[in-house]
Short mmCIF file of C-alpha atoms (C1' of nucleotides) in Angstrom, two decimals:
data_model
loop_
_atom_site.label_atom_id
_atom_site.label_comp_id
_atom_site.label_asym_id
_atom_site.label_seq_id
_atom_site.Cartn_x
_atom_site.Cartn_y
_atom_site.Cartn_z
CA MET A 28 -31.62 -5.66 7.78
CA LYS A 29 -29.51 -7.39 10.48
CA ASN A 30 -26.31 -7.52 8.04
CA ILE A 31 -23.98 -5.06 6.25
CA GLY A 32 -24.82 -4.76 2.78
CA ASP A 33 -28.30 -5.56 3.55
CA SER A 34 -29.50 -1.95 2.65
CA VAL A 35 -27.94 -1.29 -0.59
CA HIS A 36 -29.34 1.95 -1.10
CA ASP A 37 -26.39 4.11 0.59
CA PHE A 38 -24.35 1.49 1.63
CA PHE A 39 -21.75 1.76 -1.33
CA THR A 40 -20.82 5.43 -0.44
CA LEU A 41 -17.08 6.01 -0.35
CA LYS A 42 -17.43 7.58 3.46
CA LYS A 43 -19.51 4.32 4.67
CA GLN A 44 -17.19 1.76 3.59
CA LEU A 45 -15.03 0.32 6.43
CA CYS A 46 -12.51 -0.73 3.92
CA PHE A 47 -11.79 2.84 2.74
CA ALA A 48 -11.76 4.02 6.65
CA ILE A 49 -8.91 1.47 6.71
CA TYR A 50 -7.17 2.13 3.68
CA GLU A 51 -7.31 5.96 4.41
CA THR A 52 -6.23 5.41 8.14
CA ALA A 53 -3.11 3.11 6.73
CA GLY A 54 -2.17 6.12 4.57
CA GLU A 55 -2.11 8.25 7.27
CA PHE A 56 0.22 6.33 9.64
CA THR A 57 2.23 5.78 6.57
CA LYS A 58 2.61 9.54 6.30
CA LEU A 59 3.20 9.89 9.92
CA TYR A 60 5.95 7.30 10.31
CA THR A 61 7.55 8.31 6.80
CA SER A 62 8.29 11.82 8.11
CA VAL A 63 9.95 10.53 11.43
CA LEU A 64 11.86 7.61 9.60
CA HIS A 65 12.98 9.83 6.59
CA PRO A 66 15.76 11.26 8.95
CA PHE A 67 16.97 7.86 9.63
CA GLY A 68 16.84 6.84 5.99
CA LEU A 69 14.23 4.48 6.72
CA THR A 70 10.91 3.60 4.85
CA TYR A 71 7.53 2.39 7.09
CA PRO A 72 7.98 -1.31 5.80
CA GLN A 73 11.66 -1.23 6.68
CA TYR A 74 11.00 0.12 9.85
CA LEU A 75 8.47 -2.71 10.37
CA VAL A 76 11.28 -5.13 9.16
CA LEU A 77 13.58 -3.71 12.20
CA LEU A 78 10.70 -4.19 14.79
CA ALA A 79 10.44 -7.76 13.78
CA LEU A 80 14.12 -8.33 13.87
CA TRP A 81 14.48 -6.37 16.71
CA GLU A 82 12.26 -8.83 18.44
CA GLN A 83 13.72 -12.07 16.57
CA ASP A 84 17.22 -11.31 15.20
CA GLY A 85 18.50 -14.08 12.80
CA ILE A 86 15.09 -15.25 11.30
CA THR A 87 14.96 -16.59 8.14
CA LEU A 88 13.49 -14.90 5.03
CA LYS A 89 10.26 -17.02 5.41
CA ASP A 90 9.65 -16.75 9.00
CA LEU A 91 9.92 -12.78 8.24
CA GLY A 92 7.81 -13.18 5.69
CA GLU A 93 5.19 -14.81 7.80
CA THR A 94 5.68 -12.20 10.78
CA LEU A 95 4.83 -9.56 8.03
CA SER A 96 2.50 -11.09 5.99
CA LEU A 97 4.72 -10.52 3.02
CA GLY A 98 5.98 -12.52 0.38
CA THR A 99 9.81 -12.72 -1.33
CA GLY A 100 8.24 -10.96 -4.24
CA THR A 101 8.27 -7.91 -1.92
CA LEU A 102 10.82 -8.56 1.01
CA THR A 103 13.55 -10.07 -1.38
CA PRO A 104 14.34 -6.45 -2.68
CA MET A 105 13.54 -4.97 0.21
CA ILE A 106 16.31 -6.94 2.17
CA THR A 107 18.82 -6.15 -0.81
CA ARG A 108 17.99 -2.48 -0.20
CA MET A 109 18.22 -2.40 3.63
CA GLU A 110 21.46 -4.95 3.10
CA ALA A 111 23.19 -1.96 0.88
CA ASN A 112 22.13 0.61 3.29
CA GLY A 113 24.18 -1.06 6.31
CA TRP A 114 21.01 -2.16 8.56
CA LEU A 115 21.29 -6.05 8.03
CA ARG A 116 23.12 -8.76 6.21
CA LYS A 117 21.76 -11.88 4.63
CA GLU A 118 23.49 -15.81 5.54
CA ARG A 119 22.38 -18.62 3.98
CA SER A 120 22.07 -21.76 5.98
CA ARG A 121 24.86 -24.28 5.69
CA GLN A 122 22.42 -27.18 7.09
CA ASP A 123 19.72 -26.42 4.40
CA GLU A 124 20.95 -24.20 1.44
CA ARG A 125 17.51 -23.01 0.78
CA ARG A 126 17.14 -20.93 3.83
CA VAL A 127 18.34 -17.28 4.57
CA PHE A 128 18.93 -15.91 7.91
CA ILE A 129 18.62 -12.39 8.36
CA LEU A 130 20.78 -10.71 10.62
CA LEU A 131 20.98 -7.03 12.16
CA GLU A 132 24.24 -5.08 11.59
CA GLU A 133 25.69 -2.98 14.07
CA LYS A 134 23.89 0.25 13.03
CA ALA A 135 20.41 -1.32 13.54
CA HIS A 136 21.59 -1.77 17.27
CA ALA A 137 23.00 1.18 17.60
CA GLU A 138 20.02 3.60 16.46
CA LYS A 139 17.32 1.39 17.95
CA GLN A 140 17.06 3.73 20.95
CA ALA A 141 16.97 7.05 18.63
CA ILE A 142 14.30 5.36 16.09
CA THR A 143 11.96 4.08 18.82
CA LYS A 144 12.15 7.37 20.90
CA LYS A 145 11.24 9.56 18.15
CA VAL A 146 8.64 7.57 16.66
CA GLY A 147 7.17 7.12 20.58
CA GLN A 148 7.23 11.02 20.69
CA GLU A 149 5.51 11.63 17.61
CA ILE A 150 2.64 8.90 18.24
CA GLN A 151 2.32 10.72 21.68
CA SER A 152 2.13 13.52 20.04
CA CYS A 153 -1.60 12.47 18.61
CA HIS A 154 -2.75 12.14 22.00
CA ILE A 155 -4.30 8.78 21.56
CA GLU A 156 -5.80 7.66 24.59
CA LEU A 157 -5.01 4.31 26.05
CA ASP A 158 -8.44 2.65 26.14
CA GLU A 159 -9.06 4.14 22.37
CA TYR A 160 -5.53 2.25 21.43
CA SER A 161 -6.58 -0.91 22.98
CA GLN A 162 -9.98 -0.92 21.82
CA LEU A 163 -9.04 -0.62 18.14
CA MET A 164 -6.48 -3.21 18.56
CA LYS A 165 -8.91 -5.75 19.66
CA GLN A 166 -11.55 -4.90 17.37
CA LEU A 167 -8.84 -4.62 14.07
CA ASN A 168 -7.67 -8.36 15.53
CA GLN A 169 -11.35 -9.63 15.58
CA LEU A 170 -11.80 -8.03 12.29
CA GLN A 171 -8.45 -9.62 10.94
CA GLN A 172 -9.73 -12.98 12.08
CA LYS A 173 -13.04 -12.83 10.45
CA LEU A 174 -11.38 -11.76 6.87
CA LYS A 175 -9.13 -14.12 7.01
CA GLN A 176 -11.18 -17.36 8.09
CA ARG A 177 -13.48 -16.11 5.08
CA LYS A 178 -11.88 -18.60 2.95
CA SER A 179 -13.69 -21.64 3.97
CA MET B 17 1.69 5.81 32.81
CA LYS B 18 -1.11 7.02 30.98
CA ASN B 19 0.08 7.97 27.74
CA ILE B 20 1.18 5.34 24.62
CA GLY B 21 4.85 4.91 24.50
CA ASP B 22 5.42 5.85 27.79
CA SER B 23 6.47 2.22 28.74
CA VAL B 24 9.13 1.19 26.03
CA HIS B 25 9.55 -1.65 27.51
CA ASP B 26 7.59 -4.22 25.49
CA PHE B 27 5.54 -1.42 23.51
CA PHE B 28 8.02 -1.56 20.42
CA THR B 29 6.56 -5.30 19.71
CA LEU B 30 5.25 -5.53 16.59
CA LYS B 31 2.14 -7.16 17.63
CA LYS B 32 1.62 -4.25 20.12
CA GLN B 33 1.57 -1.74 17.26
CA LEU B 34 -1.57 -0.46 16.27
CA CYS B 35 0.06 0.69 12.87
CA PHE B 36 0.92 -2.69 12.00
CA ALA B 37 -2.62 -4.06 12.97
CA ILE B 38 -4.05 -1.50 10.49
CA TYR B 39 -1.60 -2.19 7.89
CA GLU B 40 -2.08 -6.24 8.22
CA THR B 41 -5.94 -5.19 8.21
CA ALA B 42 -5.88 -2.78 5.29
CA GLY B 43 -3.62 -6.20 3.29
CA GLU B 44 -6.50 -8.53 3.93
CA PHE B 45 -9.10 -6.11 2.74
CA THR B 46 -6.72 -5.63 -0.52
CA LYS B 47 -6.69 -9.59 -0.73
CA LEU B 48 -10.59 -9.91 -0.15
CA TYR B 49 -11.40 -7.07 -2.65
CA THR B 50 -9.16 -8.51 -4.97
CA SER B 51 -10.73 -11.56 -5.45
CA VAL B 52 -13.89 -10.16 -5.66
CA LEU B 53 -12.91 -7.60 -8.19
CA HIS B 54 -10.35 -9.56 -10.60
CA PRO B 55 -13.23 -11.58 -12.44
CA PHE B 56 -14.16 -7.96 -13.51
CA GLY B 57 -11.13 -6.37 -14.75
CA LEU B 58 -10.61 -4.11 -11.74
CA THR B 59 -8.28 -3.75 -8.84
CA TYR B 60 -8.87 -2.54 -5.67
CA PRO B 61 -7.67 1.29 -5.83
CA GLN B 62 -9.81 1.30 -8.93
CA TYR B 63 -12.97 0.27 -7.30
CA LEU B 64 -12.51 3.13 -4.76
CA VAL B 65 -12.34 5.29 -7.76
CA LEU B 66 -15.58 4.03 -9.36
CA LEU B 67 -17.25 4.37 -6.27
CA ALA B 68 -16.31 7.79 -5.78
CA LEU B 69 -17.55 8.36 -9.44
CA TRP B 70 -20.78 6.44 -9.27
CA GLU B 71 -21.33 8.98 -6.33
CA GLN B 72 -20.29 12.13 -8.50
CA ASP B 73 -19.76 11.36 -11.89
CA GLY B 74 -17.73 14.01 -14.06
CA ILE B 75 -15.92 15.62 -10.93
CA THR B 76 -12.22 16.81 -11.92
CA LEU B 77 -8.83 14.79 -11.28
CA LYS B 78 -8.08 17.17 -8.42
CA ASP B 79 -11.33 16.55 -6.45
CA LEU B 80 -10.82 12.79 -7.11
CA GLY B 81 -7.67 13.18 -5.76
CA GLU B 82 -8.91 14.90 -2.45
CA THR B 83 -12.06 12.51 -1.97
CA LEU B 84 -9.58 9.45 -2.39
CA SER B 85 -6.59 11.06 -0.56
CA LEU B 86 -4.43 10.56 -3.60
CA GLY B 87 -1.78 12.64 -5.68
CA THR B 88 -1.79 13.16 -9.76
CA GLY B 89 1.71 10.48 -9.58
CA THR B 90 -1.05 7.92 -8.28
CA LEU B 91 -4.01 8.78 -10.15
CA THR B 92 -2.96 10.20 -13.72
CA PRO B 93 -1.46 6.74 -14.41
CA MET B 94 -4.56 4.54 -12.80
CA ILE B 95 -7.13 6.87 -14.55
CA THR B 96 -5.17 6.50 -18.21
CA ARG B 97 -5.42 2.40 -17.21
CA MET B 98 -9.22 2.78 -16.57
CA GLU B 99 -9.80 4.64 -19.60
CA ALA B 100 -7.78 1.81 -21.91
CA ASN B 101 -10.62 -0.78 -20.05
CA GLY B 102 -13.35 1.05 -21.07
CA TRP B 103 -14.26 2.31 -17.17
CA LEU B 104 -14.40 6.17 -17.97
CA ARG B 105 -13.01 8.81 -19.97
CA LYS B 106 -11.13 12.22 -19.65
CA GLU B 107 -12.33 15.41 -21.03
CA ARG B 108 -10.48 18.72 -20.41
CA SER B 109 -12.59 21.88 -19.56
CA ARG B 110 -13.35 24.21 -21.85
CA GLN B 111 -13.61 27.03 -19.24
CA ASP B 112 -10.11 26.01 -17.50
CA GLU B 113 -7.67 24.04 -19.62
CA ARG B 114 -5.88 23.11 -16.84
CA ARG B 115 -9.00 21.05 -15.41
CA VAL B 116 -9.56 17.66 -16.68
CA PHE B 117 -13.01 15.98 -16.07
CA ILE B 118 -13.36 12.20 -15.23
CA LEU B 119 -16.34 10.62 -16.72
CA LEU B 120 -18.28 7.31 -16.18
CA GLU B 121 -18.38 5.36 -19.41
CA GLU B 122 -21.65 3.03 -20.15
CA LYS B 123 -19.72 0.06 -18.93
CA ALA B 124 -19.38 1.38 -15.23
CA HIS B 125 -23.04 2.08 -15.06
CA ALA B 126 -23.92 -1.31 -16.85
CA GLU B 127 -21.78 -3.23 -14.63
CA LYS B 128 -22.54 -1.24 -11.00
CA GLN B 129 -25.03 -3.58 -9.79
CA ALA B 130 -23.28 -6.78 -10.30
CA ILE B 131 -19.94 -5.72 -8.78
CA THR B 132 -21.73 -4.13 -5.88
CA LYS B 133 -23.34 -7.28 -5.41
CA LYS B 134 -20.86 -9.63 -5.47
CA VAL B 135 -18.60 -7.17 -3.07
CA GLY B 136 -21.69 -7.33 -0.90
CA GLN B 137 -22.15 -10.74 -0.71
CA GLU B 138 -18.67 -11.27 -0.12
CA ILE B 139 -18.48 -8.70 2.74
CA GLN B 140 -21.61 -10.86 4.21
CA SER B 141 -19.71 -13.50 4.13
CA CYS B 142 -17.33 -12.42 6.64
CA HIS B 143 -20.37 -12.24 9.32
CA ILE B 144 -19.39 -8.50 10.57
CA GLU B 145 -21.83 -7.26 13.26
CA LEU B 146 -23.49 -3.80 12.31
CA ASP B 147 -22.18 -2.75 15.68
CA GLU B 148 -18.85 -3.94 15.08
CA TYR B 149 -18.93 -2.35 11.93
CA SER B 150 -20.02 1.16 12.69
CA GLN B 151 -18.24 1.38 16.07
CA LEU B 152 -14.90 0.65 14.38
CA MET B 153 -15.75 3.25 11.39
CA LYS B 154 -16.31 5.22 14.24
CA GLN B 155 -13.22 5.12 15.97
CA LEU B 156 -10.91 4.78 12.66
CA ASN B 157 -12.38 8.25 11.81
CA GLN B 158 -11.61 9.68 15.28
CA LEU B 159 -8.09 8.04 15.05
CA GLN B 160 -7.89 9.82 11.62
CA GLN B 161 -8.36 13.36 12.79
CA LYS B 162 -5.77 12.98 15.43
CA LEU B 163 -3.38 11.63 12.48
CA LYS B 164 -4.36 14.59 10.63
CA GLN B 165 -4.01 17.29 13.28
CA ARG B 166 -0.62 16.00 14.76
CA LYS B 167 0.90 18.49 11.91
CA SER B 168 0.51 21.81 14.53
"C1'" DT C 10 19.64 -45.10 -4.14
"C1'" DA C 11 16.86 -42.64 -7.67
"C1'" DC C 12 12.96 -39.95 -8.74
"C1'" DG C 13 8.67 -37.22 -7.92
"C1'" DA C 14 6.99 -34.09 -4.95
"C1'" DT C 15 7.86 -30.08 -1.39
"C1'" DT C 16 10.17 -26.22 0.02
"C1'" DT C 17 12.77 -21.85 -0.05
"C1'" DA C 18 14.44 -18.16 -2.24
"C1'" DA C 19 14.73 -15.28 -6.48
"C1'" DT C 20 12.94 -13.13 -10.35
"C1'" DC C 21 9.53 -11.12 -13.74
"C1'" DG C 22 5.40 -8.10 -14.59
"C1'" DT C 23 1.77 -5.19 -13.36
"C1'" DA C 24 -0.02 -1.74 -10.30
"C1'" DC C 25 -0.25 1.39 -6.84
"C1'" DA C 26 1.78 5.23 -3.80
"C1'" DC C 27 4.37 9.25 -3.08
"C1'" DG C 28 7.65 13.62 -3.08
"C1'" DA C 29 9.54 16.41 -6.29
"C1'" DT C 30 10.23 18.52 -10.68
"C1'" DT C 31 8.13 20.18 -14.89
"C1'" DT C 32 4.74 22.24 -18.15
"C1'" DA C 33 1.00 25.00 -19.50
"C1'" DA C 34 -2.84 27.80 -18.27
"C1'" DA C 35 -4.95 31.28 -15.11
"C1'" DT C 36 -5.04 34.98 -11.94
"C1'" DA C 37 -3.06 38.33 -9.21
"C1'" DA C 38 0.19 42.43 -8.80
"C1'" DA C 39 2.88 45.93 -10.23
"C1'" DT D 25 -0.10 45.26 -20.18
"C1'" DT D 26 3.30 42.98 -18.69
"C1'" DT D 27 5.03 40.29 -15.14
"C1'" DA D 28 4.94 37.08 -11.34
"C1'" DT D 29 2.43 33.78 -8.68
"C1'" DT D 30 -0.77 30.25 -8.19
"C1'" DT D 31 -3.09 26.15 -9.40
"C1'" DA D 32 -3.51 21.68 -12.51
"C1'" DA D 33 -1.76 17.85 -14.67
"C1'" DA D 34 1.56 15.21 -16.04
"C1'" DT D 35 5.89 13.08 -15.48
"C1'" DC D 36 9.72 11.14 -13.08
"C1'" DG D 37 12.41 8.16 -9.61
"C1'" DT D 38 12.11 5.25 -5.87
"C1'" DG D 39 9.54 1.75 -3.18
"C1'" DT D 40 6.64 -1.24 -1.71
"C1'" DA D 41 2.90 -5.32 -3.06
"C1'" DC D 42 1.08 -9.33 -5.40
"C1'" DG D 43 0.54 -13.48 -8.36
"C1'" DA D 44 2.80 -16.50 -11.13
"C1'" DT D 45 7.34 -18.57 -12.79
"C1'" DT D 46 11.65 -20.34 -12.14
"C1'" DA D 47 15.61 -22.84 -10.13
"C1'" DA D 48 17.93 -25.04 -6.65
"C1'" DA D 49 18.09 -27.59 -2.51
"C1'" DT D 50 15.77 -31.29 0.40
"C1'" DC D 51 12.61 -34.69 1.64
"C1'" DG D 52 9.74 -38.97 0.87
"C1'" DT D 53 9.00 -42.97 -0.59
"C1'" DA D 54 9.22 -46.65 -3.59
#
DNA sequence: TACGATTTAATCGTACACGATTTAAATAAA
DNA sequence: TTTATTTAAATCGTGTACGATTAAATCGTA
């Protein structure tokens, strides 16, 4: 009785599933961020793109995809929408025509402060303790490692 | 310096965002479950529906939605697909014609053991400790409470 | 140099996910 | 009883998300 899933009796209950707890929490975050970001004309995944680019402007679509764990099937249309909304632009590399650099537009720099401030306020309003926060981060990262390593 | 978001310096970094850690972990779970469930002709959200119905067969679409935190915009087409694949059927209430009961078909009962066994095996292959598991569950539930209560 | 393999994006098809609107049924109020 | 409100599903539009395929550019090696 040391491992998860050994006692099949009541393990397969929605409430006891870690996968569901994560699924639901992700949904809650999406809702919270959506409410904050909507006034800026941003979706939650688009905000993650901005976070990545504020750190590393001008990276390639491929690298952005690796940073966010997203494929081109998701990113290409998303970047197209963000380009249409003036957040960024695409620029094909001259050295290697296969690559596309993603570059932030002025709007993304100009709105950064306002956006992060609002997000920060909203997160603070949840009263999450610093301990709780970093503990969870640590555990989630550990769990991710295990989920990824499974392939072996 | 007690609260999250106070030090804006490097807090708005993808790697330090709890929301992103959850987002990514949810994605990893989705991939893992997808690989297990694909042979059964199930998606991960459809598996969650089965988990809910194995516990409470015959509940209404509304109650199922509340259990899974999903609206009819998501559930109606999903249930339609699962009905087409023989997992369940819909039955409109005679007492209250607005309500629709969701009832499992034989296939869902027959395959339950095989599905849960496979899922259990796959989760075990990740070597998640029981402590780790329940700790995370507890913390995620706490966090969810805080995210939901925020509305005030 | 030529040509097969690899890399990078774009495209396509399917399936969530959500807010908003619509429709029909049931209930409450006037 | 008639009307207004509420409730439950279905529908619609937009936006992820992913695997598979396609197309073009580059690279490796003979």
